[in-house]
Short mmCIF file of C-alpha atoms and ligand atoms in Angstrom, two decimals:
data_model
loop_
_atom_site.label_atom_id
_atom_site.label_comp_id
_atom_site.label_asym_id
_atom_site.label_seq_id
_atom_site.Cartn_x
_atom_site.Cartn_y
_atom_site.Cartn_z
CA MET A 1 30.51 2.84 40.43
CA ASN A 2 29.98 5.55 37.85
CA THR A 3 26.56 7.09 37.30
CA GLN A 4 25.55 4.70 34.55
CA GLU A 5 26.43 1.61 36.59
CA LYS A 6 24.80 3.06 39.69
CA LEU A 7 21.56 3.88 37.89
CA ASN A 8 21.39 0.55 36.12
CA ALA A 9 21.91 -1.24 39.42
CA SER A 10 18.91 0.47 41.04
CA VAL A 11 16.51 1.57 38.29
CA MET A 12 14.47 -1.00 36.38
CA GLY A 13 15.88 -1.52 32.93
CA THR A 14 12.85 -0.36 30.94
CA TYR A 15 14.72 2.12 28.73
CA GLY A 16 17.34 1.82 26.02
CA ARG A 17 19.48 4.76 27.14
CA PHE A 18 22.28 6.47 25.24
CA PRO A 19 25.55 6.14 27.20
CA VAL A 20 25.65 9.79 28.31
CA VAL A 21 25.09 11.45 31.67
CA LEU A 22 23.53 14.87 31.07
CA GLU A 23 24.33 17.21 33.89
CA GLN A 24 23.41 20.71 32.86
CA GLY A 25 21.65 22.66 30.15
CA SER A 26 21.14 26.15 28.79
CA ASN A 27 18.97 27.17 25.83
CA CYS A 28 19.38 24.42 23.21
CA THR A 29 22.62 22.94 24.53
CA SER A 30 23.25 20.45 27.29
CA LYS A 31 26.52 19.36 28.88
CA ASP A 32 27.52 15.92 30.07
CA GLU A 33 29.50 15.11 33.20
CA ASN A 34 32.79 15.52 31.32
CA GLY A 35 31.88 18.96 30.03
CA LYS A 36 31.17 17.79 26.47
CA GLU A 37 28.40 19.87 24.87
CA TYR A 38 25.44 18.55 22.92
CA LEU A 39 23.16 20.56 20.69
CA ASP A 40 19.74 19.13 21.48
CA PHE A 41 17.41 18.40 18.55
CA GLY A 42 15.21 16.18 20.71
CA SER A 43 14.06 18.44 23.59
CA GLY A 44 13.60 15.48 25.91
CA ILE A 45 11.08 14.06 23.41
CA GLY A 46 9.50 17.39 22.57
CA THR A 47 9.07 18.37 26.18
CA SER A 48 11.60 21.13 26.85
CA SER A 49 9.82 23.36 24.37
CA LEU A 50 11.66 26.49 25.50
CA GLY A 51 14.98 24.68 25.71
CA TYR A 52 16.94 24.12 28.92
CA CYS A 53 16.36 26.39 31.90
CA ASN A 54 14.74 29.29 30.01
CA GLU A 55 15.04 32.42 32.20
CA ALA A 56 11.39 33.50 32.37
CA TRP A 57 10.24 29.91 32.86
CA ALA A 58 12.83 29.19 35.59
CA ASP A 59 11.92 32.42 37.43
CA ALA A 60 8.21 31.55 37.36
CA VAL A 61 8.83 27.99 38.54
CA CYS A 62 11.32 28.91 41.30
CA ASN A 63 9.07 31.68 42.51
CA GLN A 64 6.14 29.26 42.72
CA VAL A 65 8.19 26.62 44.57
CA ARG A 66 8.99 29.21 47.21
CA THR A 67 5.40 30.47 47.46
CA ILE A 68 3.22 27.35 47.61
CA GLN A 69 4.33 24.09 45.98
CA HIS A 70 1.29 21.84 46.44
CA THR A 71 -2.16 21.91 47.97
CA SER A 72 -4.04 18.89 46.51
CA ASN A 73 -7.26 19.55 44.65
CA LEU A 74 -9.24 19.85 47.87
CA TYR A 75 -8.42 23.56 47.67
CA TYR A 76 -8.20 26.27 45.03
CA THR A 77 -5.02 27.91 43.76
CA ALA A 78 -4.73 31.06 41.69
CA VAL A 79 -2.04 29.58 39.40
CA GLN A 80 -4.21 26.60 38.44
CA ALA A 81 -7.11 28.94 37.76
CA GLU A 82 -4.94 31.20 35.64
CA PHE A 83 -3.30 28.41 33.65
CA ALA A 84 -6.66 26.75 32.99
CA GLU A 85 -8.21 30.02 31.84
CA MET A 86 -5.24 30.82 29.59
CA LEU A 87 -5.12 27.32 28.10
CA CYS A 88 -8.87 27.14 27.42
CA SER A 89 -8.95 30.59 25.90
CA ALA A 90 -5.87 30.03 23.72
CA THR A 91 -7.11 26.66 22.43
CA GLY A 92 -10.81 27.54 22.22
CA TYR A 93 -11.99 24.88 24.67
CA LYS A 94 -14.54 25.26 27.47
CA LYS A 95 -12.94 23.28 30.30
CA VAL A 96 -9.82 21.28 31.17
CA PHE A 97 -8.89 18.43 33.52
CA PHE A 98 -5.28 18.34 34.68
CA GLY A 99 -3.32 15.10 35.17
CA ASN A 100 0.42 14.52 35.16
CA SER A 101 1.28 12.98 31.82
CA GLY A 102 0.15 12.28 28.31
CA ALA A 103 -1.16 8.85 29.19
CA GLU A 104 -3.23 10.31 32.03
CA ALA A 105 -4.64 13.00 29.76
CA ASN A 106 -5.70 10.23 27.36
CA GLU A 107 -7.16 8.11 30.20
CA CYS A 108 -9.29 11.12 31.08
CA ALA A 109 -10.37 11.49 27.45
CA ILE A 110 -11.36 7.80 27.28
CA LYS A 111 -13.38 8.02 30.51
CA LEU A 112 -15.00 11.27 29.40
CA ALA A 113 -16.04 9.87 26.02
CA ARG A 114 -17.51 6.73 27.56
CA LYS A 115 -19.46 8.67 30.17
CA TYR A 116 -20.72 11.15 27.59
CA SER A 117 -22.15 8.24 25.64
CA PHE A 118 -23.45 6.39 28.71
CA ASP A 119 -25.23 9.48 30.03
CA LYS A 120 -26.94 10.00 26.68
CA TYR A 121 -27.43 6.51 25.25
CA GLY A 122 -26.94 4.04 28.14
CA LYS A 123 -24.81 0.91 28.12
CA GLY A 124 -23.13 -0.76 25.14
CA ARG A 125 -21.85 2.30 23.29
CA HIS A 126 -18.32 2.26 24.65
CA THR A 127 -15.91 1.38 21.83
CA ILE A 128 -13.07 3.79 21.17
CA ILE A 129 -11.63 3.55 17.67
CA THR A 130 -7.96 4.35 17.32
CA LEU A 131 -5.58 4.10 14.38
CA VAL A 132 -3.17 1.36 13.48
CA ASN A 133 0.36 2.46 14.37
CA SER A 134 -0.85 4.99 16.93
CA PHE A 135 0.71 5.61 20.31
CA HIS A 136 -1.38 6.78 23.25
CA GLY A 137 0.59 5.84 26.36
CA ARG A 138 1.73 3.11 28.74
CA THR A 139 -1.11 2.73 31.24
CA MET A 140 -3.30 -0.35 30.79
CA GLY A 141 -6.06 1.70 29.15
CA THR A 142 -3.83 3.68 26.83
CA LEU A 143 -1.83 0.56 25.92
CA SER A 144 -5.11 -0.96 24.80
CA ALA A 145 -5.79 2.22 22.83
CA THR A 146 -2.37 2.03 21.18
CA GLY A 147 -2.81 0.45 17.75
CA GLN A 148 0.43 -1.50 17.61
CA ASP A 149 0.56 -5.22 18.33
CA VAL A 150 4.04 -5.00 19.89
CA PHE A 151 2.44 -3.14 22.82
CA HIS A 152 -0.17 -5.83 23.38
CA ASN A 153 2.04 -8.41 25.05
CA TYR A 154 2.79 -9.73 28.55
CA PHE A 155 0.29 -7.69 30.52
CA PHE A 156 -2.95 -9.52 29.77
CA PRO A 157 -5.78 -9.03 30.21
CA PHE A 158 -6.00 -5.58 28.62
CA PRO A 159 -9.11 -3.41 29.05
CA GLU A 160 -11.68 -4.13 26.34
CA GLY A 161 -13.57 -1.75 24.12
CA PHE A 162 -10.96 -0.63 21.63
CA ASP A 163 -10.95 -1.20 17.91
CA TYR A 164 -8.43 -0.17 15.28
CA VAL A 165 -8.69 1.18 11.75
CA LYS A 166 -5.99 1.89 9.20
CA ALA A 167 -4.86 5.51 9.06
CA ASN A 168 -6.05 7.30 5.90
CA ASP A 169 -8.41 4.44 5.00
CA ILE A 170 -11.89 5.95 4.96
CA ASP A 171 -13.61 2.70 4.00
CA ASP A 172 -11.99 0.86 6.88
CA LEU A 173 -13.21 3.60 9.20
CA LYS A 174 -16.77 3.39 7.83
CA ASN A 175 -16.79 -0.38 8.32
CA HIS A 176 -15.87 -0.04 11.98
CA LEU A 177 -18.22 2.80 12.96
CA ASP A 178 -20.98 0.56 14.31
CA GLY A 179 -23.50 1.25 17.07
CA THR A 180 -21.02 0.43 19.84
CA VAL A 181 -18.65 3.29 19.03
CA CYS A 182 -18.52 6.38 21.26
CA ALA A 183 -15.29 8.01 20.08
CA VAL A 184 -12.50 8.07 17.52
CA MET A 185 -9.07 8.96 18.88
CA MET A 186 -6.19 9.99 16.63
CA GLU A 187 -2.89 11.84 16.41
CA TYR A 188 -2.79 14.33 13.50
CA VAL A 189 0.84 13.35 13.15
CA GLN A 190 1.75 9.94 14.53
CA GLY A 191 4.92 10.55 16.49
CA GLU A 192 6.19 7.30 17.98
CA GLY A 193 4.59 5.48 15.05
CA GLY A 194 7.06 7.05 12.59
CA VAL A 195 6.27 10.79 12.24
CA ASN A 196 3.45 10.31 9.74
CA ALA A 197 0.92 13.09 9.19
CA LEU A 198 -2.68 12.10 8.45
CA GLU A 199 -4.14 13.03 5.08
CA GLN A 200 -6.53 15.99 5.05
CA SER A 201 -9.24 13.96 3.32
CA PHE A 202 -9.11 11.29 6.03
CA VAL A 203 -9.26 13.86 8.84
CA ASP A 204 -12.24 15.53 7.11
CA ALA A 205 -13.97 12.15 6.85
CA VAL A 206 -13.39 11.38 10.54
CA TYR A 207 -15.08 14.63 11.55
CA GLU A 208 -17.94 14.26 9.10
CA LEU A 209 -18.72 10.62 9.90
CA CYS A 210 -18.41 11.18 13.65
CA SER A 211 -20.54 14.28 13.76
CA GLU A 212 -23.35 12.50 11.83
CA ARG A 213 -23.38 9.78 14.51
CA ASP A 214 -22.73 11.88 17.64
CA ILE A 215 -19.42 10.09 18.04
CA LEU A 216 -16.80 12.22 19.81
CA VAL A 217 -13.49 13.01 18.14
CA ILE A 218 -10.50 12.88 20.47
CA ALA A 219 -7.30 14.49 19.19
CA ASP A 220 -4.22 13.18 20.99
CA GLU A 221 -2.04 16.28 20.73
CA VAL A 222 0.30 15.16 23.49
CA GLN A 223 3.20 15.44 21.03
CA THR A 224 1.79 17.70 18.29
CA GLY A 225 0.37 20.31 20.69
CA ALA A 226 1.90 23.35 22.38
CA GLY A 227 3.27 24.89 19.19
CA ARG A 228 5.25 21.86 18.04
CA THR A 229 3.82 21.89 14.51
CA GLY A 230 3.83 25.69 14.10
CA THR A 231 0.33 26.32 15.46
CA LEU A 232 -0.72 26.00 19.10
CA LEU A 233 -2.65 22.85 18.17
CA ALA A 234 -1.99 20.84 15.00
CA GLY A 235 -5.77 20.60 14.49
CA GLU A 236 -5.79 24.26 13.46
CA GLN A 237 -3.83 23.36 10.33
CA PHE A 238 -6.37 20.68 9.44
CA GLY A 239 -9.22 23.14 9.99
CA HIS A 240 -10.91 21.15 12.75
CA GLN A 241 -11.41 21.31 16.48
CA ALA A 242 -11.86 17.94 18.18
CA ASP A 243 -14.49 17.52 20.90
CA ILE A 244 -11.66 16.53 23.20
CA THR A 245 -7.97 17.39 22.84
CA THR A 246 -5.21 16.04 25.06
CA MET A 247 -1.90 17.79 25.62
CA ALA A 248 1.18 17.09 27.72
CA LYS A 249 4.82 16.89 26.58
CA GLY A 250 5.77 20.49 25.66
CA ILE A 251 3.06 22.29 27.54
CA ALA A 252 4.97 23.12 30.75
CA GLY A 253 8.53 23.26 29.45
CA GLY A 254 9.71 20.03 31.08
CA LEU A 255 7.48 19.74 34.14
CA PRO A 256 4.96 16.90 34.38
CA ILE A 257 1.44 17.98 33.54
CA GLY A 258 -1.18 16.63 31.18
CA ALA A 259 -4.34 18.37 30.04
CA CYS A 260 -7.61 16.96 28.76
CA LEU A 261 -9.57 19.75 27.08
CA ALA A 262 -13.28 19.46 26.33
CA ASN A 263 -15.60 21.59 24.23
CA GLU A 264 -19.02 22.96 25.19
CA LYS A 265 -20.70 19.66 24.26
CA CYS A 266 -18.82 17.55 26.80
CA ALA A 267 -17.20 20.00 29.23
CA ASP A 268 -19.46 19.03 32.13
CA VAL A 269 -19.58 15.25 31.65
CA LEU A 270 -17.05 14.52 34.39
CA GLY A 271 -18.64 15.80 37.58
CA LYS A 272 -17.70 15.61 41.25
CA GLY A 273 -16.07 12.31 42.22
CA THR A 274 -15.87 10.84 38.70
CA HIS A 275 -12.17 11.52 38.15
CA GLY A 276 -9.20 12.93 40.00
CA SER A 277 -5.46 13.13 40.58
CA THR A 278 -3.47 14.04 43.69
CA PHE A 279 -0.81 15.93 41.79
CA GLY A 280 -2.97 17.07 38.85
CA GLY A 281 -2.74 20.81 38.21
CA ASN A 282 0.11 21.15 40.67
CA PRO A 283 0.96 24.87 41.25
CA VAL A 284 4.60 24.54 40.19
CA CYS A 285 3.71 22.78 36.93
CA CYS A 286 0.97 25.33 36.26
CA ALA A 287 3.44 28.18 36.82
CA GLY A 288 5.73 26.54 34.25
CA GLY A 289 2.78 26.10 31.91
CA ILE A 290 1.82 29.77 32.16
CA ALA A 291 5.39 30.79 31.27
CA VAL A 292 5.37 28.48 28.23
CA LEU A 293 1.94 29.63 27.04
CA LYS A 294 2.85 33.31 27.41
CA THR A 295 5.95 32.72 25.29
CA ILE A 296 4.42 30.66 22.52
CA THR A 297 1.26 32.76 22.17
CA ALA A 298 3.24 36.01 22.01
CA GLU A 299 2.91 37.94 18.74
CA GLY A 300 5.03 36.36 15.99
CA PHE A 301 6.40 33.42 17.99
CA LEU A 302 4.56 30.61 16.24
CA GLN A 303 5.11 32.26 12.86
CA SER A 304 8.85 32.10 13.55
CA VAL A 305 8.54 28.43 14.53
CA LYS A 306 6.88 27.77 11.18
CA GLU A 307 9.60 29.62 9.27
CA LYS A 308 12.45 27.92 11.13
CA ALA A 309 10.80 24.56 10.57
CA GLU A 310 10.52 25.22 6.84
CA TYR A 311 14.18 26.22 6.71
CA LEU A 312 15.27 23.13 8.66
CA ARG A 313 13.14 20.81 6.51
CA THR A 314 14.53 22.22 3.28
CA LYS A 315 18.12 21.89 4.50
CA ILE A 316 17.58 18.29 5.59
CA ALA A 317 15.98 17.31 2.29
CA GLU A 318 19.14 18.53 0.50
CA ILE A 319 21.44 16.16 2.40
CA PRO A 320 22.57 13.20 0.30
CA GLY A 321 21.58 10.08 2.19
CA VAL A 322 18.15 11.49 3.05
CA ALA A 323 15.34 9.70 1.24
CA GLY A 324 12.51 11.89 2.51
CA VAL A 325 11.29 14.29 5.18
CA SER A 326 7.95 13.73 6.93
CA GLY A 327 5.87 15.27 9.71
CA LEU A 328 4.69 18.81 10.29
CA GLY A 329 6.50 21.94 11.52
CA MET A 330 9.11 21.20 14.16
CA MET A 331 8.06 17.55 14.27
CA ILE A 332 10.36 16.03 11.71
CA GLY A 333 10.91 12.50 10.46
CA ILE A 334 13.89 11.70 8.25
CA SER A 335 13.84 8.58 6.06
CA LEU A 336 17.31 7.28 5.32
CA LYS A 337 18.71 5.74 2.17
CA ASP A 338 21.23 3.29 3.56
CA LYS A 339 21.78 3.78 7.29
CA THR A 340 19.74 2.71 10.31
CA SER A 341 18.17 5.41 12.45
CA LEU A 342 19.90 4.14 15.58
CA ASP A 343 23.33 4.19 13.92
CA VAL A 344 22.71 7.79 12.87
CA ALA A 345 21.54 8.76 16.36
CA ASN A 346 24.67 7.20 17.90
CA ALA A 347 27.01 8.81 15.38
CA ALA A 348 25.34 12.22 15.88
CA LEU A 349 25.68 11.86 19.65
CA GLU A 350 29.39 11.20 19.21
CA LYS A 351 29.63 14.49 17.29
CA GLY A 352 27.64 16.48 19.83
CA LEU A 353 24.09 16.39 18.45
CA LEU A 354 21.15 14.74 20.20
CA VAL A 355 18.48 13.31 17.89
CA LEU A 356 15.68 10.79 18.38
CA THR A 357 14.44 7.86 16.36
CA ALA A 358 10.94 6.69 15.44
CA LYS A 359 11.00 3.21 13.92
CA ASP A 360 13.31 3.42 10.87
CA LYS A 361 13.31 7.23 10.82
CA VAL A 362 15.53 9.75 12.54
CA ARG A 363 13.21 12.05 14.44
CA LEU A 364 13.83 15.70 15.31
CA LEU A 365 11.83 17.67 17.87
CA PRO A 366 14.06 20.72 18.38
CA PRO A 367 13.27 23.28 21.08
CA LEU A 368 10.85 25.85 19.63
CA VAL A 369 13.30 28.62 20.58
CA ILE A 370 16.12 27.22 18.44
CA SER A 371 18.11 29.82 16.44
CA TYR A 372 19.09 29.70 12.75
CA GLU A 373 22.76 29.40 13.81
CA GLU A 374 21.94 26.34 15.88
CA ILE A 375 19.93 24.86 13.04
CA ASP A 376 22.91 25.33 10.70
CA LYS A 377 25.25 23.76 13.24
CA GLY A 378 22.95 20.74 13.63
CA ILE A 379 22.64 20.39 9.85
CA GLU A 380 26.43 20.32 9.49
CA ILE A 381 26.67 17.47 12.00
CA LEU A 382 23.82 15.56 10.33
CA LYS A 383 25.53 16.02 6.94
CA SER A 384 28.80 14.63 8.22
CA VAL A 385 27.04 11.68 9.85
CA LEU A 386 24.96 10.83 6.80
C1 PLP B 401 4.33 10.64 24.52
C2 PLP B 401 2.95 10.41 24.07
C3 PLP B 401 1.97 9.90 24.94
C4 PLP B 401 2.28 9.44 26.33
O1 PLP B 401 2.71 10.50 27.15
P1 PLP B 401 3.38 10.19 28.58
O2 PLP B 401 3.57 11.55 29.17
O3 PLP B 401 4.64 9.45 28.33
O4 PLP B 401 2.41 9.38 29.35
C5 PLP B 401 0.67 9.77 24.46
N1 PLP B 401 0.36 10.14 23.21
C6 PLP B 401 1.27 10.64 22.35
C7 PLP B 401 0.85 11.05 20.98
C8 PLP B 401 2.59 10.78 22.75
O5 PLP B 401 3.51 11.25 21.88
#
């Protein structure tokens, strides 16, 4: 049996996988088992933010594995303390809870928002409003939070207490902000939903309407965070800081960690015994996170991400066959004139370029460390495919 047959025989078939076995990677290029190279414009869904096996990151991670790899949260570790302090100070939040994934970070945010409201107002104020076409994860709670009907099948009953409003529709939002609502949760740029950025006026309205009613704003920055859009958090570009922000994907360079960040107002809502995770804040993941944060907060780094993103976006828009370019920074959606996104992804793969899809769009989430030469190379392949 080859690797694909072997894996399919023993791993549940929950993914539509491309027929490639990736064996090795360096910077922005990975190699398959036959030695064929692929320029990666997907970063493992925006997760390998510093590319494959970045030197400083790999040193920090390997060093931590050989020092102390796990302790549980019954004890303290210096790396968790340092990562938490760095992350809070860089993002402007008071405190963080560490889980292991984006969905877990969002679960924490949901629990936090409900308890904040319960502590202050008692029962009945528990509804979390999310946006139609959102994506918040695959746990039962975050599936409920996800505003797409296709995710609300098979697994009934789903947890209650979620309601959905149309993105960029302020009236719809107003109509749903009744006395049962404790939080509004949104992605500044919907990733899985099709790489659609929210309108500034809608984001402004969310903050204004929520603050008037002491409703918490939760920003799901699992995909947009960690420098992906050209700022550490996408919220910075909208001029707002949510009460709660969740991060995961790119934050530790490919190691599993999720963060739920809370501001002064709700930093102490989750006290002893109210939440937890065996692996959460694992020393190895925190060491990886510190290496990523040091890199992306270094002088000039995010500015260069912005500039490279602008360059890449302009080049893509010039390709015949491209109907439009959406998203923000290095989170790029490409609308196509006459091809399907999956056909383009498959053809690009054939030519040595890894890209993602989001609904009918081709989606690019290149490593933040990508070079102009690599961008040009990727553009040439995209041109030939389109
Ligand atoms: C990927 C993603 C999640 C889920 O993250 P997992 O680590 O897969 O649990 C949640 N929200 C957004 C916006 C995402 O892009």
